[in-house]
Amino acid sequence: GNGNHWLEIDLEGSASNRDGIGARVEVTAGGVTQVRVQDGGVHERGQNHQRLHFGLAKHTQIDKIKIRWPSGVVQEMSGVGADQRMKIKEPAK
């Protein structure tokens, strides 16, 4: 590998739909914010994994994760380490 770091997130909705489709996820590391929208992994000419992938370059720590669930719930986390797969469940309203 190239020594860069990453984070992968699987979403699980509770008040929203089970797969979190429509959720907006923002990951900030090293002052750079990346945004992904959970679209279910289905695209016009194919299909890919539902897991959301964030490339973090040389950053080993995530400053903040912010999830806006389709239900309107906003969930935030901080101090998360890089190089892991996380399953994040929507909190109850």
Short mmCIF file of N, CA and C in Angstrom, two decimals:
data_model
loop_
_atom_site.label_atom_id
_atom_site.label_comp_id
_atom_site.label_asym_id
_atom_site.label_seq_id
_atom_site.Cartn_x
_atom_site.Cartn_y
_atom_site.Cartn_z
N GLY A 1 0.81 -1.18 0.00
CA GLY A 1 0.00 0.00 0.00
C GLY A 1 0.86 1.25 0.00
N ASN A 2 0.18 2.36 -0.02
CA ASN A 2 0.86 3.65 -0.07
C ASN A 2 1.00 4.32 1.28
N GLY A 3 0.54 3.71 2.35
CA GLY A 3 0.66 4.29 3.68
C GLY A 3 -0.43 5.28 4.04
N ASN A 4 -1.38 5.52 3.13
CA ASN A 4 -2.47 6.44 3.45
C ASN A 4 -3.50 5.74 4.34
N HIS A 5 -4.30 6.53 5.04
CA HIS A 5 -5.29 6.01 5.97
C HIS A 5 -6.69 6.17 5.42
N TRP A 6 -7.66 5.52 6.04
CA TRP A 6 -9.02 5.47 5.52
C TRP A 6 -10.01 5.25 6.65
N LEU A 7 -11.29 5.41 6.35
CA LEU A 7 -12.38 5.08 7.25
C LEU A 7 -13.54 4.60 6.38
N GLU A 8 -14.19 3.52 6.81
CA GLU A 8 -15.37 3.03 6.11
C GLU A 8 -16.53 2.97 7.11
N ILE A 9 -17.70 3.38 6.65
CA ILE A 9 -18.87 3.46 7.52
C ILE A 9 -20.04 2.72 6.91
N ASP A 10 -20.65 1.84 7.72
CA ASP A 10 -21.92 1.20 7.39
C ASP A 10 -22.98 1.87 8.24
N LEU A 11 -24.09 2.26 7.64
CA LEU A 11 -25.16 2.92 8.36
C LEU A 11 -26.31 1.96 8.63
N GLU A 12 -26.95 2.13 9.78
CA GLU A 12 -28.15 1.36 10.10
C GLU A 12 -29.19 2.31 10.68
N GLY A 13 -30.25 2.52 9.93
CA GLY A 13 -31.31 3.41 10.38
C GLY A 13 -32.24 2.72 11.34
N SER A 14 -32.88 3.53 12.19
CA SER A 14 -33.92 3.00 13.07
C SER A 14 -35.22 3.77 12.80
N ALA A 15 -35.24 5.08 13.04
CA ALA A 15 -36.41 5.90 12.68
C ALA A 15 -36.46 6.10 11.17
N SER A 16 -35.28 6.22 10.55
CA SER A 16 -35.19 6.31 9.09
C SER A 16 -35.24 4.89 8.52
N ASN A 17 -35.08 4.75 7.22
CA ASN A 17 -35.07 3.42 6.63
C ASN A 17 -33.86 2.62 7.12
N ARG A 18 -33.97 1.33 7.10
CA ARG A 18 -32.96 0.43 7.68
C ARG A 18 -31.56 0.64 7.11
N ASP A 19 -31.42 0.94 5.81
CA ASP A 19 -30.11 1.11 5.19
C ASP A 19 -29.59 2.54 5.26
N GLY A 20 -30.35 3.44 5.86
CA GLY A 20 -29.91 4.83 5.97
C GLY A 20 -29.85 5.57 4.65
N ILE A 21 -30.58 5.08 3.65
CA ILE A 21 -30.55 5.72 2.33
C ILE A 21 -31.09 7.15 2.45
N GLY A 22 -30.31 8.08 1.94
CA GLY A 22 -30.65 9.49 2.05
C GLY A 22 -29.85 10.21 3.13
N ALA A 23 -29.14 9.44 3.97
CA ALA A 23 -28.33 10.07 5.01
C ALA A 23 -27.13 10.77 4.39
N ARG A 24 -26.77 11.91 4.97
CA ARG A 24 -25.61 12.70 4.52
C ARG A 24 -24.54 12.58 5.61
N VAL A 25 -23.36 12.09 5.23
CA VAL A 25 -22.27 11.87 6.17
C VAL A 25 -21.11 12.80 5.84
N GLU A 26 -20.66 13.56 6.84
CA GLU A 26 -19.51 14.45 6.70
C GLU A 26 -18.41 13.94 7.61
N VAL A 27 -17.22 13.74 7.06
CA VAL A 27 -16.06 13.32 7.85
C VAL A 27 -14.99 14.39 7.69
N THR A 28 -14.52 14.91 8.84
CA THR A 28 -13.48 15.93 8.85
C THR A 28 -12.23 15.37 9.48
N ALA A 29 -11.11 15.46 8.76
CA ALA A 29 -9.80 15.03 9.27
C ALA A 29 -8.75 15.99 8.74
N GLY A 30 -7.92 16.51 9.63
CA GLY A 30 -6.87 17.42 9.21
C GLY A 30 -7.40 18.69 8.57
N GLY A 31 -8.58 19.13 8.98
CA GLY A 31 -9.16 20.36 8.44
C GLY A 31 -9.86 20.21 7.10
N VAL A 32 -9.90 19.00 6.57
CA VAL A 32 -10.57 18.73 5.28
C VAL A 32 -11.85 17.95 5.55
N THR A 33 -12.96 18.43 5.01
CA THR A 33 -14.25 17.76 5.18
C THR A 33 -14.66 17.09 3.87
N GLN A 34 -14.99 15.81 3.97
CA GLN A 34 -15.50 15.06 2.83
C GLN A 34 -16.97 14.72 3.10
N VAL A 35 -17.78 14.70 2.05
CA VAL A 35 -19.20 14.43 2.18
C VAL A 35 -19.58 13.24 1.30
N ARG A 36 -20.36 12.35 1.86
CA ARG A 36 -20.94 11.24 1.10
C ARG A 36 -22.43 11.18 1.43
N VAL A 37 -23.23 10.83 0.43
CA VAL A 37 -24.66 10.61 0.64
C VAL A 37 -24.94 9.13 0.41
N GLN A 38 -25.60 8.51 1.37
CA GLN A 38 -25.91 7.08 1.24
C GLN A 38 -27.02 6.93 0.20
N ASP A 39 -26.64 6.36 -0.94
CA ASP A 39 -27.61 6.18 -2.02
C ASP A 39 -27.95 4.71 -2.25
N GLY A 40 -27.50 3.86 -1.38
CA GLY A 40 -27.83 2.45 -1.49
C GLY A 40 -26.88 1.67 -2.37
N GLY A 41 -25.90 2.33 -2.96
CA GLY A 41 -24.92 1.63 -3.78
C GLY A 41 -25.38 1.31 -5.18
N VAL A 42 -26.56 1.79 -5.58
CA VAL A 42 -27.07 1.50 -6.90
C VAL A 42 -26.89 2.74 -7.78
N HIS A 43 -26.31 2.56 -8.95
CA HIS A 43 -26.08 3.66 -9.87
C HIS A 43 -26.66 3.31 -11.23
N GLU A 44 -26.59 4.23 -12.15
CA GLU A 44 -27.24 4.09 -13.44
C GLU A 44 -26.87 2.81 -14.17
N ARG A 45 -25.59 2.49 -14.22
CA ARG A 45 -25.16 1.32 -15.01
C ARG A 45 -24.51 0.23 -14.18
N GLY A 46 -24.78 0.21 -12.92
CA GLY A 46 -24.16 -0.83 -12.12
C GLY A 46 -24.51 -0.70 -10.66
N GLN A 47 -23.77 -1.42 -9.88
CA GLN A 47 -24.04 -1.48 -8.46
C GLN A 47 -22.71 -1.57 -7.75
N ASN A 48 -22.58 -0.90 -6.62
CA ASN A 48 -21.39 -1.05 -5.81
C ASN A 48 -21.78 -1.22 -4.36
N HIS A 49 -20.82 -1.26 -3.50
CA HIS A 49 -21.06 -1.52 -2.08
C HIS A 49 -21.74 -0.33 -1.41
N GLN A 50 -22.62 -0.59 -0.45
CA GLN A 50 -23.29 0.46 0.30
C GLN A 50 -22.35 1.14 1.28
N ARG A 51 -21.27 0.48 1.67
CA ARG A 51 -20.34 1.03 2.66
C ARG A 51 -19.75 2.33 2.13
N LEU A 52 -19.74 3.36 2.97
CA LEU A 52 -19.18 4.65 2.59
C LEU A 52 -17.69 4.67 2.91
N HIS A 53 -16.87 5.06 1.95
CA HIS A 53 -15.41 5.06 2.09
C HIS A 53 -14.88 6.49 2.07
N PHE A 54 -13.99 6.78 3.02
CA PHE A 54 -13.35 8.08 3.11
C PHE A 54 -11.84 7.88 3.12
N GLY A 55 -11.15 8.48 2.18
CA GLY A 55 -9.68 8.46 2.16
C GLY A 55 -9.16 9.60 3.03
N LEU A 56 -8.24 9.29 3.94
CA LEU A 56 -7.79 10.26 4.93
C LEU A 56 -6.35 10.71 4.74
N ALA A 57 -5.70 10.30 3.66
CA ALA A 57 -4.30 10.65 3.40
C ALA A 57 -3.45 10.23 4.60
N LYS A 58 -2.68 11.12 5.16
CA LYS A 58 -1.76 10.78 6.25
C LYS A 58 -2.38 10.93 7.64
N HIS A 59 -3.66 11.32 7.70
CA HIS A 59 -4.30 11.59 8.99
C HIS A 59 -4.73 10.29 9.67
N THR A 60 -4.34 10.13 10.93
CA THR A 60 -4.65 8.92 11.69
C THR A 60 -5.83 9.11 12.63
N GLN A 61 -6.35 10.32 12.72
CA GLN A 61 -7.45 10.63 13.62
C GLN A 61 -8.50 11.43 12.86
N ILE A 62 -9.77 11.10 13.09
CA ILE A 62 -10.87 11.84 12.50
C ILE A 62 -11.28 12.90 13.50
N ASP A 63 -11.35 14.16 13.07
CA ASP A 63 -11.75 15.25 13.96
C ASP A 63 -13.23 15.16 14.29
N LYS A 64 -14.05 14.92 13.26
CA LYS A 64 -15.50 14.88 13.48
C LYS A 64 -16.20 14.08 12.40
N ILE A 65 -17.21 13.33 12.83
CA ILE A 65 -18.15 12.67 11.92
C ILE A 65 -19.52 13.27 12.22
N LYS A 66 -20.20 13.73 11.18
CA LYS A 66 -21.54 14.29 11.35
C LYS A 66 -22.47 13.60 10.37
N ILE A 67 -23.56 13.04 10.90
CA ILE A 67 -24.53 12.32 10.07
C ILE A 67 -25.88 13.01 10.20
N ARG A 68 -26.45 13.37 9.06
CA ARG A 68 -27.81 13.90 9.02
C ARG A 68 -28.70 12.79 8.46
N TRP A 69 -29.46 12.17 9.33
CA TRP A 69 -30.32 11.06 8.95
C TRP A 69 -31.57 11.57 8.25
N PRO A 70 -32.19 10.77 7.39
CA PRO A 70 -33.42 11.19 6.70
C PRO A 70 -34.55 11.59 7.66
N SER A 71 -34.54 11.05 8.87
CA SER A 71 -35.57 11.37 9.86
C SER A 71 -35.41 12.78 10.43
N GLY A 72 -34.26 13.42 10.16
CA GLY A 72 -33.99 14.74 10.71
C GLY A 72 -33.02 14.72 11.89
N VAL A 73 -32.74 13.55 12.41
CA VAL A 73 -31.79 13.42 13.52
C VAL A 73 -30.38 13.75 13.01
N VAL A 74 -29.64 14.54 13.81
CA VAL A 74 -28.25 14.84 13.50
C VAL A 74 -27.39 14.18 14.58
N GLN A 75 -26.44 13.38 14.15
CA GLN A 75 -25.57 12.62 15.05
C GLN A 75 -24.13 13.05 14.82
N GLU A 76 -23.39 13.31 15.90
CA GLU A 76 -21.99 13.73 15.77
C GLU A 76 -21.10 12.86 16.65
N MET A 77 -19.89 12.62 16.17
CA MET A 77 -18.87 11.87 16.91
C MET A 77 -17.54 12.55 16.70
N SER A 78 -16.63 12.38 17.63
CA SER A 78 -15.28 12.93 17.46
C SER A 78 -14.26 11.98 18.07
N GLY A 79 -13.00 12.21 17.74
CA GLY A 79 -11.93 11.40 18.30
C GLY A 79 -11.90 9.96 17.81
N VAL A 80 -12.36 9.71 16.61
CA VAL A 80 -12.39 8.36 16.05
C VAL A 80 -11.07 8.09 15.33
N GLY A 81 -10.50 6.91 15.53
CA GLY A 81 -9.26 6.55 14.87
C GLY A 81 -9.49 6.11 13.43
N ALA A 82 -8.45 6.23 12.62
CA ALA A 82 -8.51 5.85 11.21
C ALA A 82 -8.33 4.34 11.04
N ASP A 83 -8.43 3.88 9.80
CA ASP A 83 -8.17 2.50 9.40
C ASP A 83 -9.11 1.50 10.07
N GLN A 84 -10.40 1.80 10.00
CA GLN A 84 -11.38 0.88 10.57
C GLN A 84 -12.70 0.97 9.81
N ARG A 85 -13.50 -0.09 9.97
CA ARG A 85 -14.87 -0.10 9.47
C ARG A 85 -15.77 0.10 10.67
N MET A 86 -16.66 1.05 10.57
CA MET A 86 -17.57 1.35 11.67
C MET A 86 -19.01 1.05 11.24
N LYS A 87 -19.79 0.53 12.16
CA LYS A 87 -21.23 0.42 11.94
C LYS A 87 -21.86 1.45 12.86
N ILE A 88 -22.55 2.42 12.27
CA ILE A 88 -23.16 3.48 13.04
C ILE A 88 -24.67 3.34 12.95
N LYS A 89 -25.31 3.23 14.12
CA LYS A 89 -26.75 3.08 14.18
C LYS A 89 -27.38 4.43 14.52
N GLU A 90 -28.47 4.74 13.84
CA GLU A 90 -29.19 5.97 14.09
C GLU A 90 -29.73 5.97 15.51
N PRO A 91 -29.48 7.06 16.25
CA PRO A 91 -30.02 7.13 17.62
C PRO A 91 -31.53 7.35 17.60
N ALA A 92 -32.19 6.95 18.65
CA ALA A 92 -33.63 7.18 18.77
C ALA A 92 -33.88 8.67 18.92
N LYS A 93 -35.00 9.14 18.39
CA LYS A 93 -35.35 10.58 18.51
C LYS A 93 -35.62 10.95 19.94
#
